[in-house]
Coordinates of C-alpha atoms in Angstrom, one line a residue:
M1 CA -0.1 -0.1 0.0
N2 CA 1.3 3.6 -0.9
D3 CA 1.3 4.6 3.2
V4 CA -1.5 6.3 3.0
E5 CA -5.2 4.7 3.5
Q6 CA -7.7 4.5 1.3
N7 CA -11.6 3.8 2.1
S8 CA -13.5 1.0 1.2
R9 CA -14.4 2.4 -2.3
G10 CA -10.8 2.5 -3.0
K11 CA -10.8 6.5 -2.8
Y12 CA -8.4 8.6 -0.3
S13 CA -9.6 10.7 2.4
V14 CA -8.8 14.3 2.0
D15 CA -5.9 14.0 4.7
A16 CA -4.6 11.1 2.9
A17 CA -4.9 12.8 -0.5
D18 CA -2.6 15.4 0.7
E19 CA -0.4 13.3 2.0
R20 CA -0.2 11.4 -1.2
R21 CA 0.3 14.7 -3.3
R22 CA 3.3 15.3 -0.9
M23 CA 4.5 11.9 -1.5
M24 CA 4.3 12.2 -5.2
A25 CA 6.3 15.6 -5.2
K26 CA 9.1 13.4 -4.0
H27 CA 8.8 10.3 -6.1
P28 CA 11.9 9.4 -7.9
L29 CA 10.3 9.4 -11.4
L30 CA 8.9 13.0 -10.8
H31 CA 11.7 14.7 -8.8
K32 CA 15.3 13.9 -10.3
G33 CA 17.0 15.2 -7.2
T34 CA 15.7 12.0 -5.1
R35 CA 16.3 9.8 -8.3
P36 CA 19.2 7.1 -7.9
P37 CA 21.1 5.9 -10.9
L38 CA 19.3 3.1 -12.7
W39 CA 21.9 0.7 -14.2
T40 CA 20.6 0.9 -17.6
P41 CA 23.0 -0.6 -20.5
P42 CA 23.7 3.6 -21.5
V43 CA 24.9 4.0 -17.9
R44 CA 26.6 0.8 -17.4
E45 CA 28.5 1.2 -20.8
C46 CA 29.5 4.8 -20.1
Y47 CA 30.3 3.8 -16.6
E48 CA 32.7 0.7 -16.9
A49 CA 34.7 3.2 -19.7
T50 CA 35.0 5.8 -16.9
K51 CA 36.5 3.4 -14.4
Y52 CA 38.9 1.8 -17.0
L53 CA 40.1 5.5 -17.8
I54 CA 40.3 6.5 -14.0
V55 CA 42.3 3.4 -13.1
Q56 CA 44.6 4.4 -16.0
R57 CA 45.0 8.1 -14.5
Q58 CA 43.5 9.2 -17.8
S59 CA 41.6 12.7 -17.8
F60 CA 38.4 12.7 -20.6
F61 CA 35.4 14.5 -21.6
I62 CA 31.6 14.1 -21.9
E63 CA 29.9 16.3 -23.9
E64 CA 26.4 15.4 -25.1
P65 CA 23.3 17.7 -25.7
T66 CA 21.1 18.7 -22.9
G67 CA 18.7 15.6 -21.9
E68 CA 21.2 12.9 -22.9
G69 CA 21.6 11.9 -19.3
K70 CA 24.9 13.8 -18.2
T71 CA 23.7 14.6 -14.6
M72 CA 22.6 10.8 -13.9
M73 CA 25.9 9.5 -15.4
M74 CA 27.8 12.0 -12.8
R75 CA 25.6 10.9 -10.1
A76 CA 26.3 7.1 -10.9
I77 CA 30.1 7.9 -11.0
S78 CA 30.2 9.4 -7.7
N79 CA 27.5 6.9 -6.2
Q80 CA 29.5 3.6 -7.7
L81 CA 33.2 4.4 -8.3
P82 CA 34.0 4.5 -4.3
K83 CA 32.2 1.2 -4.0
D84 CA 34.4 -0.5 -7.0
L85 CA 37.8 1.3 -6.3
G86 CA 37.8 1.8 -2.6
D87 CA 38.9 4.7 -1.0
I88 CA 39.8 7.1 -3.9
T89 CA 38.9 10.7 -3.5
L90 CA 36.0 12.2 -5.7
T91 CA 35.2 15.8 -5.4
M92 CA 32.5 17.8 -7.5
Y93 CA 33.3 21.6 -9.0
E94 CA 30.1 22.7 -10.4
A95 CA 30.9 25.6 -13.1
A96 CA 29.2 28.4 -13.1
N97 CA 26.8 30.1 -15.4
K98 CA 29.6 32.4 -16.7
P99 CA 33.4 32.2 -16.4
A100 CA 35.0 33.3 -13.1
P101 CA 36.0 37.1 -13.7
S102 CA 39.4 36.4 -12.5
I103 CA 42.2 33.8 -11.2
R104 CA 41.3 34.6 -7.8
A105 CA 37.4 34.1 -8.1
F106 CA 38.4 30.9 -10.0
F107 CA 40.0 29.4 -7.1
K108 CA 37.7 30.8 -4.5
G109 CA 34.9 28.8 -6.1
F110 CA 37.4 25.7 -6.3
L111 CA 37.7 26.0 -2.5
S112 CA 33.8 26.3 -2.1
A113 CA 33.6 23.0 -4.3
L114 CA 36.4 21.4 -1.6
K115 CA 34.1 22.9 1.2
H116 CA 37.4 24.7 2.7
P117 CA 36.3 27.2 5.4
E118 CA 38.9 29.9 4.5
K119 CA 38.5 31.8 1.0
S120 CA 40.2 35.1 1.9
G121 CA 43.5 36.0 1.3
E122 CA 45.7 36.6 -2.0
T123 CA 45.4 34.5 -5.2
A124 CA 48.8 32.8 -4.3
D125 CA 47.1 31.8 -0.6
L126 CA 43.9 30.3 -2.3
R127 CA 45.5 28.4 -4.9
E128 CA 47.9 26.8 -2.2
R129 CA 44.9 25.6 -0.1
V130 CA 43.5 24.0 -2.9
H131 CA 46.9 22.3 -3.4
R132 CA 47.0 21.3 0.2
R133 CA 43.5 20.3 0.7
L134 CA 43.4 17.9 -2.4
S135 CA 47.3 16.5 -1.2
A136 CA 45.7 15.8 2.0
W137 CA 42.6 14.2 0.8
A138 CA 44.7 11.7 -1.1
I139 CA 48.2 11.1 0.3
D140 CA 47.0 8.6 2.7
T141 CA 44.5 6.8 0.3
C142 CA 45.5 3.4 -1.7
W143 CA 45.0 5.1 -5.0
Q144 CA 46.6 8.2 -3.8
T145 CA 44.7 10.0 -6.6
V146 CA 42.0 12.7 -6.6
V147 CA 39.0 12.5 -9.1
L148 CA 38.0 16.0 -9.8
M149 CA 34.3 15.9 -11.8
I150 CA 33.5 19.2 -13.6
D151 CA 29.9 20.0 -14.2
E152 CA 28.7 22.2 -16.7
A153 CA 32.4 22.5 -17.6
Q154 CA 31.4 24.3 -20.9
A155 CA 31.0 27.3 -18.7
L156 CA 35.1 27.4 -18.0
I157 CA 37.6 29.5 -19.9
P158 CA 40.7 28.1 -21.7
E159 CA 42.9 29.6 -18.7
D160 CA 40.9 27.8 -16.0
Y161 CA 42.5 24.5 -17.6
G162 CA 45.8 26.0 -17.3
F163 CA 45.3 26.7 -13.6
I164 CA 44.1 23.3 -13.0
K165 CA 47.3 21.9 -14.9
D166 CA 49.6 23.6 -12.5
I167 CA 47.9 21.9 -9.5
Q168 CA 48.0 18.9 -11.2
N169 CA 51.8 19.0 -11.8
E170 CA 52.4 20.1 -8.2
L171 CA 50.2 17.2 -7.0
E172 CA 52.3 14.9 -9.5
S173 CA 55.2 16.0 -7.8
E174 CA 54.1 14.3 -4.5
G175 CA 53.2 11.3 -5.9
I176 CA 49.3 12.2 -6.4
D177 CA 47.3 12.2 -9.6
L178 CA 44.7 14.2 -10.4
V179 CA 42.2 12.5 -12.7
V180 CA 39.6 15.4 -14.4
I181 CA 36.5 14.7 -15.8
S182 CA 35.2 17.4 -17.9
C183 CA 31.2 17.2 -18.4
G184 CA 29.1 19.6 -20.5
E185 CA 27.0 20.6 -23.3
S186 CA 27.6 19.9 -26.8
P187 CA 28.9 22.0 -28.7
A188 CA 30.0 24.8 -26.3
L189 CA 32.3 22.2 -24.3
G190 CA 34.1 20.8 -27.7
L191 CA 34.6 24.4 -28.7
M192 CA 36.2 25.6 -25.8
L193 CA 38.4 22.5 -25.4
K194 CA 39.4 23.3 -29.1
D195 CA 39.9 26.9 -28.0
M196 CA 42.0 25.6 -24.9
R197 CA 44.3 23.6 -27.2
R198 CA 44.7 27.2 -29.2
K199 CA 45.4 29.6 -26.4
I200 CA 47.0 27.5 -23.7
S201 CA 49.0 24.7 -25.3
S202 CA 48.4 21.3 -27.1
A203 CA 50.0 19.5 -24.7
C204 CA 47.1 20.8 -22.1
G205 CA 44.6 19.7 -24.7
D206 CA 46.0 16.3 -24.6
R207 CA 45.9 16.3 -20.9
F208 CA 42.2 16.8 -20.7
A209 CA 40.3 16.5 -23.9
R210 CA 42.4 13.2 -25.5
H211 CA 39.8 10.8 -24.6
Q212 CA 36.1 11.5 -24.9
L213 CA 33.2 9.2 -23.5
R214 CA 29.8 9.0 -24.9
I215 CA 26.5 8.4 -23.4
R216 CA 24.5 6.5 -25.9
G217 CA 20.6 7.1 -26.1
Y218 CA 17.8 4.3 -25.5
D219 CA 17.3 1.4 -28.1
E220 CA 14.4 -0.9 -27.6
K221 CA 16.5 -3.4 -25.4
S222 CA 17.8 -0.6 -23.3
I223 CA 14.2 0.7 -22.7
R224 CA 13.0 -2.6 -21.8
A225 CA 16.0 -2.7 -19.1
L226 CA 15.0 0.8 -17.7
L227 CA 11.2 -0.5 -17.5
Q228 CA 12.7 -3.5 -15.6
A229 CA 14.8 -1.5 -13.4
I230 CA 11.8 0.7 -12.4
D231 CA 9.6 -2.1 -11.9
V232 CA 11.8 -3.6 -9.0
A233 CA 13.2 -0.2 -7.5
C234 CA 11.6 0.5 -4.0
W235 CA 10.6 3.9 -2.3
P236 CA 10.3 5.5 0.0
A237 CA 13.5 3.8 1.3
G238 CA 13.3 0.9 3.6
T239 CA 9.7 -0.3 2.4
S240 CA 9.0 -2.7 -0.2
Q241 CA 6.7 -0.5 -2.2
T242 CA 8.0 -0.2 -6.0
W243 CA 8.1 2.6 -8.0
P244 CA 5.3 1.8 -10.1
G245 CA 3.4 0.4 -6.8
F246 CA 3.0 4.2 -5.6
F247 CA 0.8 5.1 -8.8
F248 CA -0.6 1.4 -9.3
P249 CA -0.7 -0.2 -5.9
C250 CA -3.8 -2.6 -7.0
A251 CA -2.4 -3.6 -10.5
V252 CA 1.0 -4.0 -9.4
A253 CA -0.4 -6.4 -6.6
H254 CA -1.9 -8.2 -9.3
G255 CA 1.0 -8.5 -11.5
L256 CA 1.1 -5.1 -13.8
L257 CA 4.9 -5.1 -14.8
L258 CA 6.0 -2.1 -17.1
E259 CA 8.8 -4.1 -18.5
R260 CA 6.0 -6.1 -20.7
D261 CA 5.3 -2.6 -22.3
A262 CA 8.9 -2.0 -23.9
E263 CA 7.7 -2.9 -27.6
I264 CA 4.7 -0.7 -27.4
L265 CA 6.6 2.2 -26.0
W266 CA 9.2 1.8 -28.5
K267 CA 6.4 2.1 -31.2
G268 CA 4.7 5.3 -29.0
L269 CA 8.4 6.8 -29.3
Q270 CA 8.6 6.0 -33.2
Y271 CA 4.9 7.2 -34.1
A272 CA 6.0 10.6 -32.0
G273 CA 9.3 10.9 -34.4
L274 CA 11.7 10.6 -31.4
V275 CA 13.6 7.6 -32.5
R276 CA 16.9 8.9 -33.9
P277 CA 19.3 7.3 -36.6
G278 CA 21.9 5.5 -35.4
E279 CA 25.5 6.9 -35.3
P280 CA 27.9 4.9 -37.8
I281 CA 29.9 2.7 -35.7
G282 CA 32.4 -0.1 -37.1
A283 CA 32.8 -1.5 -40.1
N284 CA 29.4 -1.6 -41.6
G285 CA 28.7 2.0 -40.6
R286 CA 25.4 1.5 -39.1
G287 CA 24.5 2.0 -35.5
K288 CA 21.4 1.3 -33.5
K289 CA 18.5 3.7 -33.5
T290 CA 18.0 5.4 -30.3
V291 CA 15.8 7.9 -28.3
Q292 CA 17.1 10.6 -25.8
S293 CA 17.0 9.5 -22.0
R294 CA 15.0 12.7 -21.4
K295 CA 12.3 11.8 -23.7
V296 CA 12.1 8.3 -22.7
F297 CA 11.8 9.3 -19.0
D298 CA 9.1 12.2 -19.8
A299 CA 7.2 9.7 -21.6
I300 CA 7.2 6.8 -18.7
V301 CA 6.5 10.0 -16.1
W302 CA 3.5 11.3 -18.4
A303 CA 2.1 7.7 -18.6
V304 CA 2.1 6.8 -14.8
T305 CA 0.9 10.0 -13.6
E306 CA -1.8 10.5 -16.3
H307 CA -3.3 7.2 -15.4
A308 CA -2.6 6.9 -11.8
E309 CA -6.5 7.3 -10.8
Q310 CA -7.6 4.4 -13.1
D311 CA -5.6 1.7 -10.7
S312 CA -7.6 -1.2 -10.5
D313 CA -7.1 -5.1 -10.1
S314 CA -7.1 -5.6 -14.0
F315 CA -5.7 -2.3 -15.2
T316 CA -3.2 -2.2 -17.9
L317 CA -1.5 0.6 -20.2
T318 CA -2.4 0.3 -23.8
E319 CA -0.8 1.1 -26.9
R320 CA -2.4 4.4 -27.3
D321 CA -1.7 5.3 -23.8
W322 CA 1.9 4.6 -24.4
Q323 CA 1.5 6.7 -28.0
R324 CA -0.1 9.6 -26.3
A325 CA 2.9 9.5 -23.6
A326 CA 5.5 9.3 -26.6
V327 CA 3.4 12.5 -28.2
F328 CA 3.8 14.2 -24.8
A329 CA 7.3 13.7 -24.6
A330 CA 7.9 15.5 -27.9
G331 CA 6.3 18.4 -26.8
V332 CA 2.9 18.4 -28.1
P333 CA 0.9 17.8 -24.8
D334 CA -2.7 18.5 -26.4
A335 CA -2.3 16.0 -29.2

């Protein structure tokens, strides 16, 4: 049951309905901030490549259009990498929406990301604090490596990577590696990194932009895996209530599984024009047809919220329901 009581006719009382609305606002499907990584094929493929490069102490960048799952990928790395590699040090730098106006401002922002309490002083003082904080975190760990994840990296300027390179060199002299993951929007990040090669040095570009990882979209097989992951994910924490079980408690109790709808969801996405031609890969020059991550989630969220009031022992989502959900994800809500 949904942690709220229903009356004998299956309707929620006023108090229970209010509580249900409050809970719905926090549901992982609706609230991205509470959504844990779902280990679907696109996420797992990118993560495994990430882990390989970090073990090799190689920096890299992830450049994708908005909605391709970059934030979820960074969350997956943050959550899983310490479990796989042990006491490796990770820290996140959230780049601002505009470049830092000075070197001093850049290092103040860096200290904020490192949660350092002291941000006053001259540029040299700020830089030395960044160096000491990273060194202290990594020196006694097994890996002696700091992984710096830069989100919205397109907001940096080429000179910022010059400063990061200097910190990297200083740490390297102590036997500590600094691996940088630059994650940002396409094409802005790629253009900035190209500019960095030109303004700073090709060697700087080789350090931070030699390797690029991709987040693949969802093909039909990946969508099935996603729906399967949603079917078994539980929320709230510590309960046995599944994600779909919040919206369809009766139907789920009687065997409803979203995974069974993978084929008709894919058809709906095709109908809505959301399936993209595959990028050329391999000798045959053909790739898998995929759908952008955000569009898939938008369709799923619309389907479960639109039909939650129809919950019953025999409820199922129809082909037309998924078609309408896909059309909504395409940006035509009144279709």
